[in-house]
Coordinates of C-alpha atoms and ligand atoms in Angstrom, one line a residue:
M551 CA 85.0 100.4 109.6
K552 CA 84.2 103.0 112.1
Y553 CA 80.4 102.1 111.7
K554 CA 81.0 98.4 111.7
Q555 CA 82.8 98.6 114.7
E556 CA 80.1 100.7 116.2
L557 CA 77.5 98.0 115.3
A558 CA 79.7 95.2 117.0
E559 CA 79.9 96.9 120.2
I560 CA 76.1 97.2 120.1
L561 CA 75.7 93.6 119.2
F562 CA 78.0 92.9 122.0
E563 CA 76.0 94.3 124.6
V564 CA 72.9 93.3 123.2
L565 CA 74.1 89.6 123.0
G566 CA 75.0 89.8 126.9
H567 CA 78.9 89.5 126.0
E568 CA 78.3 86.0 124.4
M569 CA 80.7 87.0 121.8
Q570 CA 83.7 89.2 121.2
V571 CA 83.4 92.5 119.7
K572 CA 86.1 91.3 117.4
E573 CA 84.4 88.3 116.0
L574 CA 81.2 89.9 115.7
E575 CA 82.9 92.5 113.7
M576 CA 84.4 89.7 111.1
L577 CA 80.4 88.7 110.7
I578 CA 79.2 91.9 109.4
E579 CA 79.0 91.9 105.7
K580 CA 78.4 94.7 103.1
P581 CA 75.4 93.9 100.8
K582 CA 76.2 94.0 97.3
N583 CA 73.2 96.0 96.4
Q584 CA 73.0 99.1 98.4
L585 CA 69.0 98.9 98.4
H586 CA 69.5 96.2 100.8
G587 CA 71.4 98.3 103.4
D588 CA 74.3 99.3 104.1
L589 CA 75.7 96.4 106.6
A590 CA 74.3 93.4 107.1
F591 CA 74.7 90.9 109.8
P592 CA 74.1 87.3 109.5
C593 CA 72.6 85.1 112.4
F594 CA 74.0 81.7 111.6
S595 CA 77.1 81.4 113.9
L596 CA 74.4 82.6 116.8
A597 CA 72.2 80.0 116.4
K598 CA 74.8 77.7 118.0
V599 CA 75.2 79.5 120.8
K600 CA 71.8 80.6 121.6
R601 CA 70.2 77.4 120.6
K602 CA 67.6 79.2 118.6
S603 CA 66.7 79.4 115.1
P604 CA 68.8 82.0 113.2
N605 CA 65.5 83.7 112.1
I606 CA 64.3 84.1 115.3
I607 CA 67.6 85.8 116.6
A608 CA 67.6 88.2 113.8
Q609 CA 63.8 89.0 114.7
E610 CA 64.9 89.7 118.6
L611 CA 68.1 91.5 117.6
S612 CA 66.3 93.8 115.3
V613 CA 64.4 95.7 118.0
K614 CA 67.2 95.7 120.5
I615 CA 69.8 97.8 117.9
Q616 CA 69.0 101.2 119.1
S617 CA 71.3 104.0 118.0
P618 CA 71.0 107.4 116.1
T619 CA 73.6 105.9 113.7
F620 CA 71.3 102.9 112.5
E621 CA 68.3 104.4 111.2
K622 CA 66.5 101.3 109.9
I623 CA 66.8 97.9 110.2
E624 CA 65.0 94.9 108.2
V625 CA 64.8 91.4 109.0
V626 CA 65.5 89.3 105.9
G627 CA 65.2 85.4 107.0
A628 CA 68.4 85.4 109.4
Y629 CA 69.8 88.7 108.2
L630 CA 69.3 92.1 109.7
N631 CA 69.9 94.6 106.9
I632 CA 71.2 98.2 108.6
F633 CA 70.7 101.3 107.1
L634 CA 72.8 103.7 107.9
N635 CA 71.4 107.2 109.2
K636 CA 72.5 109.3 106.0
K637 CA 72.4 112.7 107.2
L638 CA 74.2 111.7 110.4
V639 CA 76.8 109.5 109.0
S640 CA 77.6 111.8 105.8
E641 CA 78.1 114.9 107.9
D642 CA 80.4 112.9 110.1
T643 CA 82.4 111.7 107.1
V644 CA 82.8 114.9 105.2
A645 CA 83.8 116.7 108.4
E646 CA 86.4 113.8 109.2
I647 CA 87.8 114.1 105.8
I648 CA 88.3 118.0 105.8
K649 CA 89.6 117.6 108.9
Q650 CA 92.5 114.8 108.3
K651 CA 92.9 116.2 104.5
D652 CA 95.6 114.0 103.0
K653 CA 96.0 112.0 106.3
Y654 CA 92.7 110.3 105.8
G655 CA 92.3 106.8 105.1
A656 CA 95.4 106.0 106.4
L657 CA 96.3 102.9 108.4
D658 CA 98.2 102.6 111.7
I659 CA 99.3 99.0 111.3
G660 CA 103.2 99.6 110.3
N661 CA 104.6 101.3 113.5
N662 CA 107.0 103.1 111.3
R663 CA 109.0 99.7 110.9
P664 CA 111.1 99.6 107.5
V665 CA 109.8 97.8 104.4
T666 CA 112.3 97.4 101.5
I667 CA 111.0 97.4 98.1
D668 CA 113.2 96.2 95.1
L669 CA 111.7 97.7 91.9
S670 CA 112.6 98.9 88.7
S671 CA 116.1 97.4 88.5
P672 CA 116.9 97.6 84.8
N673 CA 120.0 96.2 83.3
I674 CA 122.7 98.9 82.2
A675 CA 123.5 99.0 78.6
K676 CA 120.0 98.1 77.6
P677 CA 117.1 100.4 77.0
F678 CA 114.7 100.9 79.4
S679 CA 112.0 99.0 78.2
M680 CA 108.2 98.6 78.7
G681 CA 108.8 95.7 80.5
H682 CA 110.7 97.5 83.2
L683 CA 107.7 100.0 83.4
R684 CA 105.7 97.6 85.2
S685 CA 108.2 96.7 88.3
T686 CA 108.6 100.7 88.7
V687 CA 105.0 101.7 88.6
I688 CA 103.9 98.7 90.8
G689 CA 107.0 99.1 93.2
N690 CA 106.7 102.8 93.3
S691 CA 103.1 102.6 94.1
L692 CA 103.2 99.9 96.7
A693 CA 105.9 102.0 98.4
F694 CA 103.2 104.8 98.8
I695 CA 100.8 102.3 99.8
V696 CA 103.0 100.3 102.7
E697 CA 103.9 104.2 104.0
K698 CA 100.1 105.0 104.1
C699 CA 99.8 101.9 106.2
G700 CA 102.4 103.3 108.9
Y701 CA 105.4 101.7 107.7
K702 CA 108.7 103.1 106.2
P703 CA 109.7 102.7 102.5
I704 CA 112.9 102.1 101.4
R705 CA 112.8 102.0 97.6
I706 CA 115.9 99.8 96.1
N707 CA 116.8 100.1 92.7
H708 CA 118.8 97.0 92.2
I709 CA 120.5 97.7 88.7
G710 CA 121.7 94.9 86.6
D711 CA 125.2 96.1 86.2
W712 CA 127.1 92.8 86.6
G713 CA 127.0 89.4 84.7
T714 CA 128.3 87.1 81.8
Q715 CA 126.3 89.7 79.5
F716 CA 128.9 92.5 80.0
G717 CA 131.6 90.0 79.0
K718 CA 129.9 89.5 75.9
L719 CA 129.2 93.5 75.3
I720 CA 132.8 94.0 75.7
T721 CA 133.9 91.3 73.2
A722 CA 131.4 92.8 70.9
Y723 CA 132.7 96.4 71.4
K724 CA 136.2 95.3 71.1
L725 CA 135.3 93.7 67.8
W726 CA 132.8 96.3 66.0
G727 CA 132.4 99.3 68.4
E728 CA 133.2 102.7 67.9
E729 CA 133.7 105.3 70.4
E730 CA 132.3 108.4 68.8
R731 CA 129.2 106.3 67.7
V732 CA 128.7 105.1 71.4
K733 CA 129.1 108.5 72.6
Q734 CA 126.7 110.0 70.4
N735 CA 123.9 107.3 71.2
P736 CA 125.1 105.4 74.0
I737 CA 122.2 102.6 74.9
K738 CA 121.0 102.6 71.3
E739 CA 124.6 101.7 70.1
L740 CA 125.2 99.5 72.9
L741 CA 122.1 97.5 72.4
T742 CA 123.1 97.1 68.6
L743 CA 126.5 95.7 69.6
Y744 CA 124.5 93.2 71.9
V745 CA 122.2 92.4 69.4
K746 CA 125.0 91.9 67.1
F747 CA 126.9 89.5 69.0
H748 CA 124.0 87.3 69.5
D749 CA 123.4 87.0 65.7
E750 CA 127.1 86.5 65.1
A751 CA 127.5 83.9 67.9
E752 CA 125.2 81.7 65.9
S753 CA 127.6 81.1 63.4
D754 CA 130.8 81.5 65.5
P755 CA 131.0 79.7 68.9
S756 CA 134.3 81.1 69.8
L757 CA 132.5 84.6 70.5
V758 CA 130.8 82.8 73.3
E759 CA 133.9 81.6 74.9
Q760 CA 135.5 85.4 74.3
G761 CA 132.9 86.7 76.2
R762 CA 133.5 84.3 78.8
T763 CA 137.0 85.3 79.4
W764 CA 135.9 89.2 79.3
F765 CA 133.7 88.5 82.1
K766 CA 136.2 86.7 84.0
K767 CA 138.6 89.3 83.4
L768 CA 136.0 92.0 84.6
E769 CA 135.5 89.7 87.9
D770 CA 139.3 90.0 88.4
G771 CA 139.1 93.6 88.3
D772 CA 140.9 93.9 84.8
E773 CA 141.6 97.7 84.2
E774 CA 140.5 97.8 80.5
A775 CA 137.4 95.7 81.4
I776 CA 136.5 97.8 84.5
S777 CA 136.9 101.1 82.7
L778 CA 134.6 100.0 79.9
W779 CA 132.1 98.7 82.1
Q780 CA 132.2 101.8 83.9
W781 CA 131.5 103.8 81.0
F782 CA 128.6 101.9 80.0
R783 CA 127.2 102.0 83.5
D784 CA 127.4 105.8 83.6
E785 CA 125.9 106.5 80.3
S786 CA 123.1 104.0 81.1
L787 CA 122.2 105.7 84.1
K788 CA 122.2 109.0 82.7
E789 CA 119.3 107.9 80.5
F790 CA 117.6 106.0 83.2
S791 CA 117.5 108.9 85.7
R792 CA 115.7 110.8 82.6
I793 CA 112.9 108.4 82.8
Y794 CA 112.8 108.4 86.6
E795 CA 112.5 112.3 86.5
L796 CA 109.7 112.2 84.0
M797 CA 107.8 109.8 86.1
N798 CA 108.9 111.9 89.3
I799 CA 110.0 108.7 90.9
H800 CA 112.9 108.7 93.4
F801 CA 115.0 105.7 95.1
D802 CA 116.9 105.5 98.2
S803 CA 119.5 103.1 97.1
F804 CA 120.7 102.5 93.7
A805 CA 123.1 99.6 95.2
G806 CA 122.9 97.1 92.0
E807 CA 124.3 93.6 91.5
A808 CA 128.1 95.0 91.3
F809 CA 127.7 96.4 94.5
Y810 CA 127.8 93.0 96.1
N811 CA 130.9 92.0 94.3
D812 CA 133.0 92.3 97.5
K813 CA 130.2 90.6 99.6
M814 CA 129.8 87.4 97.9
D815 CA 132.9 85.5 99.4
R816 CA 130.9 86.2 102.6
V817 CA 127.8 84.4 101.5
V818 CA 130.0 81.7 100.2
Q819 CA 131.7 81.2 103.3
L820 CA 128.2 81.2 105.4
L821 CA 127.1 78.6 102.8
E822 CA 130.2 76.2 103.6
E823 CA 130.3 76.9 107.2
K824 CA 126.4 75.5 107.3
Q825 CA 127.7 72.7 104.9
L826 CA 125.1 73.5 102.3
L827 CA 127.5 73.8 99.4
I828 CA 127.9 70.6 97.3
E829 CA 129.7 70.2 94.1
S830 CA 128.0 69.3 91.1
D831 CA 129.9 69.3 87.6
Q832 CA 132.4 71.2 89.2
A833 CA 130.1 73.9 90.1
Q834 CA 129.1 75.0 93.3
V835 CA 125.7 74.5 94.3
V836 CA 122.9 74.2 97.2
E837 CA 120.6 70.9 96.9
L838 CA 116.9 72.0 97.4
T839 CA 115.5 68.8 96.6
D840 CA 113.6 68.4 99.9
E841 CA 111.8 71.9 98.8
G842 CA 110.8 70.5 96.0
L843 CA 113.0 72.9 93.4
P844 CA 115.9 72.4 91.2
L845 CA 119.2 72.9 92.9
C846 CA 120.6 76.5 92.9
L847 CA 123.7 77.6 91.3
I848 CA 126.2 79.6 93.6
K849 CA 129.7 79.4 91.8
K850 CA 130.3 78.3 88.3
S851 CA 133.2 76.0 87.8
D852 CA 135.6 79.2 86.4
G853 CA 134.9 80.7 89.6
A854 CA 132.3 83.4 88.6
T855 CA 129.3 84.1 90.8
L856 CA 125.6 84.5 89.6
Y857 CA 122.6 86.5 89.6
A858 CA 121.4 84.3 92.8
T859 CA 124.7 84.5 94.5
R860 CA 124.5 88.5 94.1
D861 CA 120.6 88.4 95.3
L862 CA 121.7 86.0 98.4
A863 CA 124.3 88.6 99.6
A864 CA 122.0 91.6 98.9
A865 CA 119.2 89.6 101.1
L866 CA 121.7 89.7 103.8
Y867 CA 123.0 93.0 103.4
R868 CA 119.3 94.8 103.5
K869 CA 118.5 92.7 106.5
E870 CA 121.6 93.8 108.3
N871 CA 121.4 97.2 107.0
Y872 CA 117.7 98.3 107.0
D873 CA 116.4 95.6 109.5
F874 CA 113.2 95.3 107.5
D875 CA 109.9 93.9 108.6
L876 CA 109.3 93.1 104.8
S877 CA 111.4 92.6 101.8
L878 CA 109.5 93.2 98.9
Y879 CA 110.6 92.2 95.1
V880 CA 108.5 93.6 92.6
V881 CA 110.0 91.5 89.4
G882 CA 108.0 89.5 86.7
N883 CA 106.4 86.3 86.9
E884 CA 109.2 84.7 84.8
Q885 CA 111.4 85.1 87.8
S886 CA 109.3 83.0 90.4
L887 CA 111.4 80.0 90.4
H888 CA 114.6 82.4 91.4
F889 CA 113.1 83.8 93.9
K890 CA 111.6 80.7 95.4
Q891 CA 115.3 79.4 95.5
L892 CA 116.3 82.5 96.9
I893 CA 113.9 82.0 100.0
A894 CA 114.6 78.3 100.4
V895 CA 118.3 78.7 100.5
L896 CA 118.4 81.6 103.0
E897 CA 115.6 79.4 105.1
K898 CA 118.1 76.5 105.2
M899 CA 120.6 78.7 106.3
G900 CA 118.4 79.3 109.5
Y901 CA 117.5 82.9 108.7
A902 CA 114.0 83.3 110.1
W903 CA 113.2 86.6 108.6
A904 CA 113.7 84.9 104.9
K905 CA 109.7 84.3 105.5
N906 CA 109.3 88.0 105.5
M907 CA 110.4 88.1 102.0
V908 CA 107.9 88.4 99.4
H909 CA 108.2 88.1 95.5
I910 CA 105.4 90.4 94.0
P911 CA 105.4 89.0 90.6
F912 CA 103.2 90.6 87.5
G913 CA 102.3 89.7 84.3
M914 CA 104.0 90.5 81.0
M915 CA 103.7 93.4 78.8
L916 CA 102.6 92.0 75.3
K917 CA 102.7 93.5 71.7
D918 CA 100.5 91.9 69.4
G919 CA 100.2 88.9 71.9
K920 CA 103.8 88.5 72.1
K921 CA 106.7 89.0 74.9
M922 CA 108.8 92.0 74.1
S923 CA 112.4 90.8 73.9
T924 CA 115.3 93.3 74.1
R925 CA 117.6 91.0 72.3
K926 CA 115.6 90.6 69.0
G927 CA 115.3 94.4 69.1
K928 CA 111.7 94.4 69.2
V929 CA 111.3 96.5 72.0
V930 CA 109.0 99.9 72.9
L931 CA 110.9 102.3 74.4
L932 CA 109.8 104.0 77.6
E933 CA 111.0 107.1 76.9
E934 CA 109.1 107.4 73.6
V935 CA 106.2 106.5 75.0
L936 CA 106.1 108.6 77.7
N937 CA 107.2 111.7 75.3
E938 CA 104.4 110.7 72.8
S939 CA 102.3 110.5 75.7
I940 CA 102.9 114.0 76.7
S941 CA 102.6 115.4 73.6
M942 CA 99.1 114.1 72.8
A943 CA 98.2 115.4 76.3
R944 CA 99.4 119.0 75.3
H945 CA 97.6 118.8 71.9
N946 CA 94.5 117.8 73.7
I947 CA 94.8 120.7 75.9
E948 CA 95.3 123.1 73.2
E949 CA 92.3 122.2 71.8
K950 CA 89.8 122.0 74.7
N951 CA 91.3 124.6 77.2
P952 CA 93.7 126.7 75.2
N953 CA 93.8 129.6 77.8
L954 CA 95.0 127.2 80.5
T955 CA 98.5 128.3 82.2
N956 CA 101.1 126.0 83.1
K957 CA 100.2 123.8 79.6
D958 CA 103.8 121.9 79.5
A959 CA 103.5 121.2 83.1
V960 CA 99.6 120.1 83.0
A961 CA 100.3 117.9 79.9
K962 CA 103.2 116.3 81.4
K963 CA 101.2 115.5 84.7
V964 CA 98.6 114.3 82.3
G965 CA 100.7 112.0 79.7
V966 CA 102.8 110.5 82.5
G967 CA 99.7 109.7 84.5
A968 CA 97.9 108.0 81.5
V969 CA 100.9 105.4 81.0
M970 CA 101.0 104.9 84.8
F971 CA 97.5 104.3 85.6
H972 CA 97.1 101.8 82.3
D973 CA 99.5 100.0 84.0
L974 CA 97.9 100.1 87.5
K975 CA 94.3 99.5 86.6
N976 CA 94.7 95.7 86.3
F977 CA 95.2 93.2 88.8
R978 CA 98.9 92.8 88.6
M979 CA 99.1 89.2 87.6
N980 CA 97.6 90.1 84.3
D981 CA 99.3 90.3 81.1
I982 CA 98.9 93.8 79.6
E983 CA 98.9 94.1 75.6
F984 CA 100.8 97.0 75.1
S985 CA 98.5 99.8 73.5
L986 CA 99.5 103.4 73.2
E987 CA 95.6 104.2 72.0
E988 CA 94.2 102.4 75.1
M989 CA 96.2 104.0 77.6
L990 CA 96.0 107.5 75.9
R991 CA 92.4 107.3 75.7
F992 CA 91.0 110.2 77.9
E993 CA 87.4 108.6 78.7
G994 CA 86.4 105.8 80.4
E995 CA 88.7 103.9 83.2
T996 CA 91.7 106.0 82.6
G997 CA 94.2 107.9 84.6
P998 CA 93.1 111.4 82.4
Y999 CA 89.4 110.5 83.4
V1000 CA 90.2 110.6 87.3
Q1001 CA 92.4 113.7 86.8
Y1002 CA 90.2 115.4 84.8
T1003 CA 87.3 114.8 87.1
Y1004 CA 89.6 115.9 90.1
A1005 CA 89.9 118.9 87.8
R1006 CA 86.3 119.6 87.5
A1007 CA 85.7 119.4 91.3
C1008 CA 88.4 121.9 92.1
S1009 CA 86.9 124.3 89.3
I1010 CA 83.4 124.4 91.4
L1011 CA 85.3 124.9 94.5
R1012 CA 86.9 127.9 92.9
K1013 CA 83.9 129.4 91.5
A1014 CA 82.3 129.0 95.0
N1015 CA 85.4 130.6 96.3
W1016 CA 85.2 127.8 98.6
Q1017 CA 87.8 127.8 101.8
I1018 CA 88.4 124.1 103.2
D1019 CA 88.0 125.5 106.8
H1020 CA 84.3 126.5 106.4
V1021 CA 82.2 124.5 109.0
V1022 CA 79.5 122.3 107.4
Q1023 CA 76.5 124.0 108.0
T1024 CA 73.4 122.6 109.3
S1025 CA 70.8 123.3 107.0
S1026 CA 71.9 120.6 104.9
P1027 CA 70.6 118.1 102.1
S1028 CA 68.9 114.9 103.2
W1029 CA 72.0 113.1 101.8
E1030 CA 69.8 111.1 99.5
K1031 CA 71.4 112.0 96.2
E1032 CA 74.6 112.5 98.0
W1033 CA 74.6 108.7 99.5
K1034 CA 76.5 106.9 96.7
V1035 CA 79.4 109.1 97.0
V1036 CA 79.4 109.4 100.7
S1037 CA 79.5 105.5 101.0
L1038 CA 82.4 105.5 98.6
L1039 CA 84.2 108.0 100.4
M1040 CA 84.0 105.9 103.7
E1041 CA 85.5 102.8 101.8
F1042 CA 88.8 104.7 101.1
T1043 CA 90.6 103.0 104.1
N1044 CA 89.1 99.7 103.0
A1045 CA 90.6 100.0 99.4
I1046 CA 93.7 100.9 101.0
K1047 CA 93.7 97.8 103.5
R1048 CA 93.1 95.1 100.4
A1049 CA 95.8 97.1 98.3
F1050 CA 98.4 96.6 101.1
E1051 CA 97.1 93.0 102.1
Q1052 CA 97.2 91.7 98.4
F1053 CA 99.9 94.2 97.3
D1054 CA 97.9 95.2 94.6
P1055 CA 97.7 98.8 93.5
S1056 CA 94.7 98.0 91.3
Q1057 CA 92.5 98.2 94.2
I1058 CA 93.1 101.7 94.7
A1059 CA 93.0 102.7 90.9
K1060 CA 89.2 100.6 90.5
Y1061 CA 88.4 102.8 93.9
I1062 CA 89.3 105.9 92.4
V1063 CA 87.6 105.1 89.1
D1064 CA 84.4 104.4 91.0
L1065 CA 84.5 107.6 93.3
A1066 CA 85.1 109.3 89.9
Q1067 CA 82.0 108.0 88.3
A1068 CA 80.1 108.5 91.4
F1069 CA 80.9 111.8 91.6
N1070 CA 80.3 112.5 87.9
K1071 CA 76.9 111.1 88.2
Y1072 CA 76.2 113.3 91.3
Y1073 CA 77.5 116.4 89.5
G1074 CA 75.2 115.8 86.4
E1075 CA 71.9 115.6 88.8
V1076 CA 72.6 118.3 91.4
K1077 CA 73.2 121.6 90.7
I1078 CA 75.7 122.0 93.4
L1079 CA 76.6 125.9 92.9
E1080 CA 73.1 126.7 93.1
N1081 CA 72.6 129.2 96.2
G1082 CA 70.7 128.1 98.9
A1083 CA 70.7 126.2 102.3
E1084 CA 72.3 123.1 101.0
Q1085 CA 75.2 125.0 99.0
Q1086 CA 77.8 124.7 101.8
A1087 CA 77.1 121.5 103.0
R1088 CA 77.5 120.2 98.8
L1089 CA 80.7 122.1 98.7
A1090 CA 81.7 120.4 101.8
L1091 CA 81.2 117.1 99.9
V1092 CA 83.1 118.1 96.9
S1093 CA 86.0 119.3 98.9
S1094 CA 86.0 115.7 100.2
V1095 CA 85.9 114.3 97.0
T1096 CA 89.0 116.2 95.8
I1097 CA 91.0 115.2 98.7
V1098 CA 90.4 111.6 98.3
L1099 CA 90.6 111.7 94.4
K1100 CA 94.1 113.5 95.0
E1101 CA 95.5 111.0 97.4
G1102 CA 94.5 108.0 95.8
L1103 CA 96.3 109.0 92.8
R1104 CA 99.4 110.3 94.9
L1105 CA 99.0 106.7 96.1
L1106 CA 99.5 105.4 92.5
G1107 CA 102.1 107.8 91.8
I1108 CA 100.1 110.2 89.9
E1109 CA 100.0 113.9 90.1
A1110 CA 96.7 115.8 90.0
P1111 CA 96.5 118.9 88.2
E1112 CA 93.9 121.5 89.3
E1113 CA 92.9 122.5 86.3
M1114 CA 93.3 120.8 82.8
Ligands
LIG174 N1 117.3 93.3 86.4 C1 116.8 92.4 86.5 C2 116.2 92.0 85.4 O1 115.9 92.9 84.7 C3 115.6 92.3 87.8 C4 116.5 92.7 89.0 C5 115.3 92.0 90.4 N2 115.8 92.4 91.5 C6 116.5 91.3 92.2 N3 116.8 91.4 93.3 N4 116.7 90.1 91.5 O2 115.4 91.1 85.0

């Protein structure tokens, strides 16, 4: 980015200020093939301004651009292909990374303004499924990414702790539940009860009615209903925190659906004042025909509120409480309509900030090509997956590096990192086929591969007794063999920018895989530790690779062990 800007400034002067620096900068491209240069400038748009053929303009410009940064300029038709001065640029880049350390790549666009991120948000009394993993991992990474861009992230876990399903669950518990069994194995037992409710309800429709009654009692504050609900909730949160602990994920708020119970009347009142509430089939709804959407149900005929009502209250609360610049909702693709309706209702209410709410959807987690569903009991438990992954990582360490200290801690970082990386490496909208073998592969485009590359680079630095504050020596290599690695290091900021603009962590995941591959290739070709005039400069390069790999992994929420 820095060199792009430098080129744009030179062009600005050379062109006699005929185009703005920003405009010129936007025109500068990056050739797909590095053999064609590091930057390219097409002269087509200048042809109009200059009233000359673009090929002639390219010829003229090529002799006028003079700077030590740009070592060679080739004219190909209407294009200028520009080659950076490898020595100057490499030394500059490496020195910059070593100076900035984990601040390298940061963008200064957020002005420390708040961004709320609604992530994870599992439902109580149900297992934390692989499906929830996606929201947790993508949302957590987005929080790090917005922070790297200068915003203040606020991680909100909008726990699903309210709704008609708790009426069903209480009904099932009252009919078939045993306190002891629930105490021994809370979520598993509650899930069994929930599944049984649905099975039995198929032949006994009166159960549905009972469920509705219990939910109504819950909403009206009935003592028995509330205490059962509270118990289910506490047990569930205990299980969830075990999982978050494993993944090292922390939240700023656990205000879930129930938190908004006492904030719902206000929403209904506001909608009434704004004359947006109409009656349809005895229920209270907001019409969204003009917006091309189905109507949004606010209150059922029995007075019960809905998921959407609670989300309206939550949106208002978040704006008032956090004054967000952006409000992100990392929730599966199947809820797209819900979020369209939510935003449309808020816009109808006259809140301009509704346009700063973004639903960030993602594809499904499939098992044998089919959606995983909690209700049918066909669910893969995330905690089991994480633990299995950790134990496989532990096994690998035992085989490959039996003398390692902290084996358990490293196995945890690697095992959990593998699961997270598997989720983040593809564009979030793609469905993911759940495959334990695939995530646990320790070569190819996987988390363990990047972590291993990092550890290997750290070990080179340890062997050389490298100190980060060493100055890069002048007798350095030509930087020919290093160039691929250096040019990738320069790209880090761009990867972060893309990840932010598209709310897509896979931009970072792909970037660090590329960097790891380039580094491993370099490592295979060059004897870094060989004593010689070039050793110090090469170690500085290795050191900057460790900084960027570690920071890249951190932005994905993954830890980087120095040995593995
Ligand atoms: N609990 C919901 C589910 O598991 C997700 C909640 C997402 N967040 C929100 N504000 N609606 O489907």
